[in-house]
PDB file of C-alpha atoms and ligand atoms in Angstrom:
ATOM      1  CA  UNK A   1      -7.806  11.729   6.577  1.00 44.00           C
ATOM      2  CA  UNK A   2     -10.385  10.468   9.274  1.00 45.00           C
ATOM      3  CA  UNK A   3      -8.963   7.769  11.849  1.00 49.00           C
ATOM      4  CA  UNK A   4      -9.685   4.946  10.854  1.00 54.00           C
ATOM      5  CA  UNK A   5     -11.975   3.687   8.386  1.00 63.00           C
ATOM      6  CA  UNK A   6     -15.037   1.697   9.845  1.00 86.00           C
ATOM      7  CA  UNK A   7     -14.473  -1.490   7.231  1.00 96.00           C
ATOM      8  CA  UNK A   8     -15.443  -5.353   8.021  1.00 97.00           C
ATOM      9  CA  UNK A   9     -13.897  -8.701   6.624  1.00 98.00           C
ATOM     10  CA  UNK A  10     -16.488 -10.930   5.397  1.00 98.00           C
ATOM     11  CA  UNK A  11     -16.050 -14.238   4.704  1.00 98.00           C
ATOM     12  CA  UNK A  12     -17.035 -15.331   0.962  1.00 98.00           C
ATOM     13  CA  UNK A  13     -20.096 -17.166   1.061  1.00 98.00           C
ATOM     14  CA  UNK A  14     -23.147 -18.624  -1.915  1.00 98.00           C
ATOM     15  CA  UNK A  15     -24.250 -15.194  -1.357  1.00 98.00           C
ATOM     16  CA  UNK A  16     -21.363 -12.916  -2.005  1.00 98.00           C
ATOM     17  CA  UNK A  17     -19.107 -14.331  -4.383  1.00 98.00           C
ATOM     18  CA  UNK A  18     -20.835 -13.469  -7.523  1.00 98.00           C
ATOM     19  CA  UNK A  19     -20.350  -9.603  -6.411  1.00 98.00           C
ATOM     20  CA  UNK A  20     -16.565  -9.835  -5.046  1.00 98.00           C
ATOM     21  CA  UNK A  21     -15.247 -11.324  -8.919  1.00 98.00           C
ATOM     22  CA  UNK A  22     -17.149  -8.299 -10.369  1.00 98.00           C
ATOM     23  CA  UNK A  23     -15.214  -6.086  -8.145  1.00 98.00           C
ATOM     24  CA  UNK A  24     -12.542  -4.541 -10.464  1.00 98.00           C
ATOM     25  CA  UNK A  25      -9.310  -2.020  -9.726  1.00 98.00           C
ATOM     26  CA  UNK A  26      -9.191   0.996 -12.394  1.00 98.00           C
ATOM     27  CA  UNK A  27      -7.634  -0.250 -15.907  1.00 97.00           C
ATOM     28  CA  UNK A  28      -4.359   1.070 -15.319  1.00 97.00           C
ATOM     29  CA  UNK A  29      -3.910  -1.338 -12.194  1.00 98.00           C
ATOM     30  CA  UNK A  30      -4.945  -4.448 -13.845  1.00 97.00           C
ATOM     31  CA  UNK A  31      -0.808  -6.383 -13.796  1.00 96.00           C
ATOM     32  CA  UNK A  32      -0.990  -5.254  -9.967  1.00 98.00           C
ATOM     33  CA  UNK A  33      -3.301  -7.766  -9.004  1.00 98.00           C
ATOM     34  CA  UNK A  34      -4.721 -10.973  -9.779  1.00 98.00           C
ATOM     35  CA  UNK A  35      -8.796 -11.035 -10.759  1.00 98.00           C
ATOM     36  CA  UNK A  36     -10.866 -12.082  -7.623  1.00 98.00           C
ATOM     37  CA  UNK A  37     -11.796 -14.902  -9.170  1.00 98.00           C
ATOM     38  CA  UNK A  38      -8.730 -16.093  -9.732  1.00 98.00           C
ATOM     39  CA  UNK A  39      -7.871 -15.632  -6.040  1.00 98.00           C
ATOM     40  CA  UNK A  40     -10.947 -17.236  -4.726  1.00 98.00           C
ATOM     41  CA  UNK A  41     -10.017 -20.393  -7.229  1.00 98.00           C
ATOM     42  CA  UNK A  42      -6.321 -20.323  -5.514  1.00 98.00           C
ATOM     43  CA  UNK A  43      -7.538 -20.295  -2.370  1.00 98.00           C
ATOM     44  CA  UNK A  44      -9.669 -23.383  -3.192  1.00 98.00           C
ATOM     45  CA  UNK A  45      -6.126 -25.269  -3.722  1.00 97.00           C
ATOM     46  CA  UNK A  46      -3.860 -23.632  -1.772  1.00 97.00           C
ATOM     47  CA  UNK A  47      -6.453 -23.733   1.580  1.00 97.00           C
ATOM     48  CA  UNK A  48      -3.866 -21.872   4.042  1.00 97.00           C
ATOM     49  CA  UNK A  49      -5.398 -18.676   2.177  1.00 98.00           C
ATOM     50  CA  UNK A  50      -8.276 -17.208   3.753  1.00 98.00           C
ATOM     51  CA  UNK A  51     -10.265 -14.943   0.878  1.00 98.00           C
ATOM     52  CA  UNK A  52     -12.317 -12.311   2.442  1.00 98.00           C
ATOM     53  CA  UNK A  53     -14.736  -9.273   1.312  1.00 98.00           C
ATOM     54  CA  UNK A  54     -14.398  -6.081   2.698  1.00 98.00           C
ATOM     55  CA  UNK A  55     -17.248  -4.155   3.312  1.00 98.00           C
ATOM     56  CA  UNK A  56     -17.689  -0.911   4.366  1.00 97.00           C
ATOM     57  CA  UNK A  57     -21.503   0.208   6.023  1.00 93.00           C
ATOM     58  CA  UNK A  58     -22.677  -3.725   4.425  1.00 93.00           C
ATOM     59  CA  UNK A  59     -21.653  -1.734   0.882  1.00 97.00           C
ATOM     60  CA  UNK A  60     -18.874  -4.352  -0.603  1.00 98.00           C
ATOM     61  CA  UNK A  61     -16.019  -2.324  -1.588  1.00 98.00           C
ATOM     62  CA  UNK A  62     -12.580  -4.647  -1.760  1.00 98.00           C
ATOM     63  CA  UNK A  63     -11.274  -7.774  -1.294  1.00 98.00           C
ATOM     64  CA  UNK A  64      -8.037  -9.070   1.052  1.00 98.00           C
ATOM     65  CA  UNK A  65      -6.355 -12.534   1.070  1.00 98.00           C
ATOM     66  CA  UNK A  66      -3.891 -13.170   3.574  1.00 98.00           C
ATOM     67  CA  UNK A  67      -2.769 -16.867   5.304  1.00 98.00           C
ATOM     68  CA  UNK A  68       0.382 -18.402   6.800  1.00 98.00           C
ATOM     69  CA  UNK A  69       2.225 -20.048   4.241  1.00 95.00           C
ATOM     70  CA  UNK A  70       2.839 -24.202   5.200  1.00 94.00           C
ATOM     71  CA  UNK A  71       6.107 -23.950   3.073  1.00 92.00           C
ATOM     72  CA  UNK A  72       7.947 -20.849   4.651  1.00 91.00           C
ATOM     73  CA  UNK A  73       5.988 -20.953   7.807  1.00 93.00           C
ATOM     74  CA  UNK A  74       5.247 -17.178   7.213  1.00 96.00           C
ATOM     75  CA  UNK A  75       2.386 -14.838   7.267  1.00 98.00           C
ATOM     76  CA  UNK A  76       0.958 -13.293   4.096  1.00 98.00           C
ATOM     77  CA  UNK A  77      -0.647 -10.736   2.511  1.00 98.00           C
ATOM     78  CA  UNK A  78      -1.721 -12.650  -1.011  1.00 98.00           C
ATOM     79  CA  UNK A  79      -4.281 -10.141  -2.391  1.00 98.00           C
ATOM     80  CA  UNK A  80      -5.884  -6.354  -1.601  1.00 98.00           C
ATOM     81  CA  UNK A  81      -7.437  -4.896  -3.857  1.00 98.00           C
ATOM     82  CA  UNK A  82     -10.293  -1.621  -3.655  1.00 98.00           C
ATOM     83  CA  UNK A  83     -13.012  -1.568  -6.422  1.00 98.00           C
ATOM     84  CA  UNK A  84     -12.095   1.516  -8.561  1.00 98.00           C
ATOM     85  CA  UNK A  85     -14.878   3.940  -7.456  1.00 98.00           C
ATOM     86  CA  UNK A  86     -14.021   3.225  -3.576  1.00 97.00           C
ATOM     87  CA  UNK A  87     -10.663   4.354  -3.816  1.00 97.00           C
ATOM     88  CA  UNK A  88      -8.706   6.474  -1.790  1.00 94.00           C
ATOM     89  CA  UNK A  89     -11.257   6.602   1.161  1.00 95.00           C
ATOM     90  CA  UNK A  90      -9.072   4.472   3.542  1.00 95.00           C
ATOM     91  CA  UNK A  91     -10.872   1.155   2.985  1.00 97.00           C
ATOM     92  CA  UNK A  92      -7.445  -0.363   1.769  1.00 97.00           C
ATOM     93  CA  UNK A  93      -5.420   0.660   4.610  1.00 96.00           C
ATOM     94  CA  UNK A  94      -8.236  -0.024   7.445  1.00 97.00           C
ATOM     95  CA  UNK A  95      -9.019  -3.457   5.911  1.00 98.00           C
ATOM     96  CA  UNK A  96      -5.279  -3.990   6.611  1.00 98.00           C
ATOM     97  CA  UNK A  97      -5.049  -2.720   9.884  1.00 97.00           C
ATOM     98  CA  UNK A  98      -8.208  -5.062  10.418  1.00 97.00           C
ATOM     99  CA  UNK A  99      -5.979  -7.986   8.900  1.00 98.00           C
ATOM    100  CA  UNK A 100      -2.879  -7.192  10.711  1.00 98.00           C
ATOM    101  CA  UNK A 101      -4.595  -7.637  13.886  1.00 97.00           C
ATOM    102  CA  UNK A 102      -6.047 -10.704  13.070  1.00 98.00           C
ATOM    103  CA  UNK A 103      -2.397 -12.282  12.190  1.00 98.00           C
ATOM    104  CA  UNK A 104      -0.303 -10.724  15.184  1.00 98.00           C
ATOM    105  CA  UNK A 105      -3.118 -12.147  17.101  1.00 97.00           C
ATOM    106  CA  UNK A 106      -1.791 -15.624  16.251  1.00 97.00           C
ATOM    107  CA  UNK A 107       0.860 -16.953  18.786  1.00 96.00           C
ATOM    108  CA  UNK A 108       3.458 -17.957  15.359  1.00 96.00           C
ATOM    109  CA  UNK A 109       2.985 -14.895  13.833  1.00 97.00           C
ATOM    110  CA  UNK A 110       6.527 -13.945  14.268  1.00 95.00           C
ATOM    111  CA  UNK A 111       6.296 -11.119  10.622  1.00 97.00           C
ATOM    112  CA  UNK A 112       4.119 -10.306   7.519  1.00 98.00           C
ATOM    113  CA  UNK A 113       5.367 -10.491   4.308  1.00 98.00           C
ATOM    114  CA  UNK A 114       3.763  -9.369   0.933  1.00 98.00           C
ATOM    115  CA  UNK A 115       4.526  -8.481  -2.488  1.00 98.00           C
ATOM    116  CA  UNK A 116       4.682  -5.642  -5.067  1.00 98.00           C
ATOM    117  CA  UNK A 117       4.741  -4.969  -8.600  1.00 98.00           C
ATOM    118  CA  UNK A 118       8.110  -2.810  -8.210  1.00 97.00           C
ATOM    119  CA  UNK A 119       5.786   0.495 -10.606  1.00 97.00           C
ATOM    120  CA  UNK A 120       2.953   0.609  -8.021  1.00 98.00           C
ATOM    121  CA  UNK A 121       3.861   3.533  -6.020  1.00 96.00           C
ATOM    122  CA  UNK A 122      -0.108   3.676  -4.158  1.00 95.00           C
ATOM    123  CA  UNK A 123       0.426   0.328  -3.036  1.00 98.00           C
ATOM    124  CA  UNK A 124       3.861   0.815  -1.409  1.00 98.00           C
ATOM    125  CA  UNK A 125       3.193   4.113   0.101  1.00 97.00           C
ATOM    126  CA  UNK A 126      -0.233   2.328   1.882  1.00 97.00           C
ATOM    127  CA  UNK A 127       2.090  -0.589   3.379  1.00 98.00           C
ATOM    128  CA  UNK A 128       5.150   1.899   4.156  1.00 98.00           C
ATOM    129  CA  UNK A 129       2.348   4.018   6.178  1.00 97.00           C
ATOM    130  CA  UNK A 130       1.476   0.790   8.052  1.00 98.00           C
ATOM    131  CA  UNK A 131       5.277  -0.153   8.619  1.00 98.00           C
ATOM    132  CA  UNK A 132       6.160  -2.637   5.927  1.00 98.00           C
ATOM    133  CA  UNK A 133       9.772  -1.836   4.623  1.00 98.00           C
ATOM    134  CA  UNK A 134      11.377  -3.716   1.690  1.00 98.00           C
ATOM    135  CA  UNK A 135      14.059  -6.268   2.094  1.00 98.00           C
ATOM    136  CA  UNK A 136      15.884  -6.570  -0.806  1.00 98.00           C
ATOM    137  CA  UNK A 137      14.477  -9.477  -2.256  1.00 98.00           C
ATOM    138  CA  UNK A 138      12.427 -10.211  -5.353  1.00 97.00           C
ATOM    139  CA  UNK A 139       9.794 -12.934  -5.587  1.00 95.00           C
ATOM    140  CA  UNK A 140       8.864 -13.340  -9.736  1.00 94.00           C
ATOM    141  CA  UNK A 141       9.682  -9.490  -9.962  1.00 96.00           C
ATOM    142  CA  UNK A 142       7.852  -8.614  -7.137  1.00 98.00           C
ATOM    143  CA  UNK A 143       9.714  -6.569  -4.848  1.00 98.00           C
ATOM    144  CA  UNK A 144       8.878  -8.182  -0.824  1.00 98.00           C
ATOM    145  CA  UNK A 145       7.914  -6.007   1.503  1.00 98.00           C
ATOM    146  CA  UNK A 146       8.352  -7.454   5.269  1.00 98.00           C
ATOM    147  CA  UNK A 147       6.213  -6.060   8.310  1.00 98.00           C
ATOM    148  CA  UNK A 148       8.395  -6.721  11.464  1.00 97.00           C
ATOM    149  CA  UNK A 149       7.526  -5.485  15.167  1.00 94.00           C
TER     150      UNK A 149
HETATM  151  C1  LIG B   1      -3.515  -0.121  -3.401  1.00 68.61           C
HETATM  152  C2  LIG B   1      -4.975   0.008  -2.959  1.00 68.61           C
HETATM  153  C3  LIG B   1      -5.412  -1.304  -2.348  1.00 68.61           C
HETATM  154  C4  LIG B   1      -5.096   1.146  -1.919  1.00 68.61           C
HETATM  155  O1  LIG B   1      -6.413   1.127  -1.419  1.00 68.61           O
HETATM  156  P1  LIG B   1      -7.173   2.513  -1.123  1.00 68.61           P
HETATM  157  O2  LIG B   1      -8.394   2.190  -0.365  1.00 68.61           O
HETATM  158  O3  LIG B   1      -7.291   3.314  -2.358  1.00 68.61           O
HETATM  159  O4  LIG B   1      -6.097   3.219  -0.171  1.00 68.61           O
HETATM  160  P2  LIG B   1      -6.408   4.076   1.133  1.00 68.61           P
HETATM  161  O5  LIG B   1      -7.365   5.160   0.747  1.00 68.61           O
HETATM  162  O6  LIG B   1      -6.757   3.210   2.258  1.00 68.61           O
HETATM  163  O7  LIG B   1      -5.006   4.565   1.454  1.00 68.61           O
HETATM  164  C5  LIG B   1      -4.344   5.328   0.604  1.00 68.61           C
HETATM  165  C6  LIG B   1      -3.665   6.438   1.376  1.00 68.61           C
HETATM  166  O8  LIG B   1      -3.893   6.662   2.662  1.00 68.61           O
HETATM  167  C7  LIG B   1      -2.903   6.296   3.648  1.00 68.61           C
HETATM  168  N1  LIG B   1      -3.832   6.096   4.718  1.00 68.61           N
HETATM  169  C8  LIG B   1      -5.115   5.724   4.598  1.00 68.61           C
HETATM  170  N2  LIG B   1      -5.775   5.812   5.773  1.00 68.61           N
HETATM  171  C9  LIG B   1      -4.869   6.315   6.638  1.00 68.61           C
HETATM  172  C10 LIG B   1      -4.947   6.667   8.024  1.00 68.61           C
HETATM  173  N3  LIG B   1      -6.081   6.529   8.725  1.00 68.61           N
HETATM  174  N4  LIG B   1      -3.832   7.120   8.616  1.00 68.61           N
HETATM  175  C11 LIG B   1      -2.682   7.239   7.911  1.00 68.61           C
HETATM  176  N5  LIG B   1      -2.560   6.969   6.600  1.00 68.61           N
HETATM  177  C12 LIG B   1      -3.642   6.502   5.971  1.00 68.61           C
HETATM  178  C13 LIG B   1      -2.157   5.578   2.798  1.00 68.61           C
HETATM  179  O9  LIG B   1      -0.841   5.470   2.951  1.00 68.61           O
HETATM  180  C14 LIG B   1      -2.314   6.322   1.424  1.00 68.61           C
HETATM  181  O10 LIG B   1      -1.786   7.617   1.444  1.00 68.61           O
HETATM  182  P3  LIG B   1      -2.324   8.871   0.561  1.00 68.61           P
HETATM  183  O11 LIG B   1      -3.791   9.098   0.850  1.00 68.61           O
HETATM  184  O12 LIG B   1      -1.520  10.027   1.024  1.00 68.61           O
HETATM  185  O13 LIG B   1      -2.132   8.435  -0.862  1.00 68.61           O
HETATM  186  C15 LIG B   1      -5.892   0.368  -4.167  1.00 68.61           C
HETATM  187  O14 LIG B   1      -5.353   1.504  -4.798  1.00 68.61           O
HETATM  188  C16 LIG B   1      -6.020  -0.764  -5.197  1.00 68.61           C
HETATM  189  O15 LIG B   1      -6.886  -1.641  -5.059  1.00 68.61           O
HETATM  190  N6  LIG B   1      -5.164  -0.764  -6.244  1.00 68.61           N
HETATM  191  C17 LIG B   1      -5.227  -1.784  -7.302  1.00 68.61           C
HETATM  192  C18 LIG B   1      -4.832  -3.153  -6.818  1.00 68.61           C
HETATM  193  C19 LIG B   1      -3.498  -3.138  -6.090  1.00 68.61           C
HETATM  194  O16 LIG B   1      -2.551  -2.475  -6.476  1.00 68.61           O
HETATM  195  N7  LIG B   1      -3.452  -3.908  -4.967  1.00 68.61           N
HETATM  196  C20 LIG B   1      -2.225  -4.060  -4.194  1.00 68.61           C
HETATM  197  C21 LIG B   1      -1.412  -5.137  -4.778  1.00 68.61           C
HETATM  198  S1  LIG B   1       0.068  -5.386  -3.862  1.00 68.61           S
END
């Protein structure tokens, strides 16, 4: 596999939005994550997650959600997803490297935490490539993953 992907993080706009919600992971990953739509609606309420596009050469391919959660005063991975036919080209992983950056960059990022569906296996072998380890917990059966450094 190539270094790293050349991805961007786009912010959601009047322009894009319609495209991200029709941005859909293959059938058989639908419980892993939550629709786009859905996210963008969360983000709405909850406003400490920032929703963001992820484009590859200005083609939209995927969509990341991360923030620092007010209650637990922790950084978060919410949402990744790819679109099914932009798989496995390294647009997940480089869109996190992208958002990793952007959260170590803050001066109270202390960790990263996120979330699995304890069956998906693609997902935990991308963050265990990128250092996340699990901790033993379980968040609404979802097994935590925690990124330390
Ligand atoms: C999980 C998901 C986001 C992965 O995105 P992806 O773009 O297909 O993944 P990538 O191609 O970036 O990375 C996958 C692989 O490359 C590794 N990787 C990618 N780029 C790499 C690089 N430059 N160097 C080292 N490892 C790399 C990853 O560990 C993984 O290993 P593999 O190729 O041996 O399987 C995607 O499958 C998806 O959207 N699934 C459905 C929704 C979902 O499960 N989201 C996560 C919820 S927690």
């Amino acid at each position: 596999m190539e270094s790293v992907m050349d991805v961007e993080l786009r912010a959601i706009t009047k322009a894009n939005w319609r495209q991200c919600i029709n941005l859909k992971p293959a059938e058989a990953q639908a419980d892993f994550v939550a629709p786009n739509l859905f996210s963008i609606a969360q983000s709405k309420v909850e406003p400490y997650l920032l929703p963001l596009a992820i484009y590859h050469d200005a083609e939209m391919v995927g969509f990341i959600m991360y923030g620092r959660d007010p209650d637990d005063e922790c950084y978060c991975v919410a949402r990744l997803m790819i679109d099914e036919h932009q798989q496995a080209r390294g647009y997940g992983w480089a869109a996190m490297i992208q958002a990793i950056k952007r959260m170590k960059a803050e001066p109270d990022c202390r960790e990263i935490a996120l979330s699995i569906e304890p069956q998906n296996t693609a997902a935990q072998k991308l963050y265990e490539s990128l250092g996340f380890r699990k901790t033993g917990e379980v968040v609404e059966g979802e097994v935590v993953m925690r990124l330390r450094w």
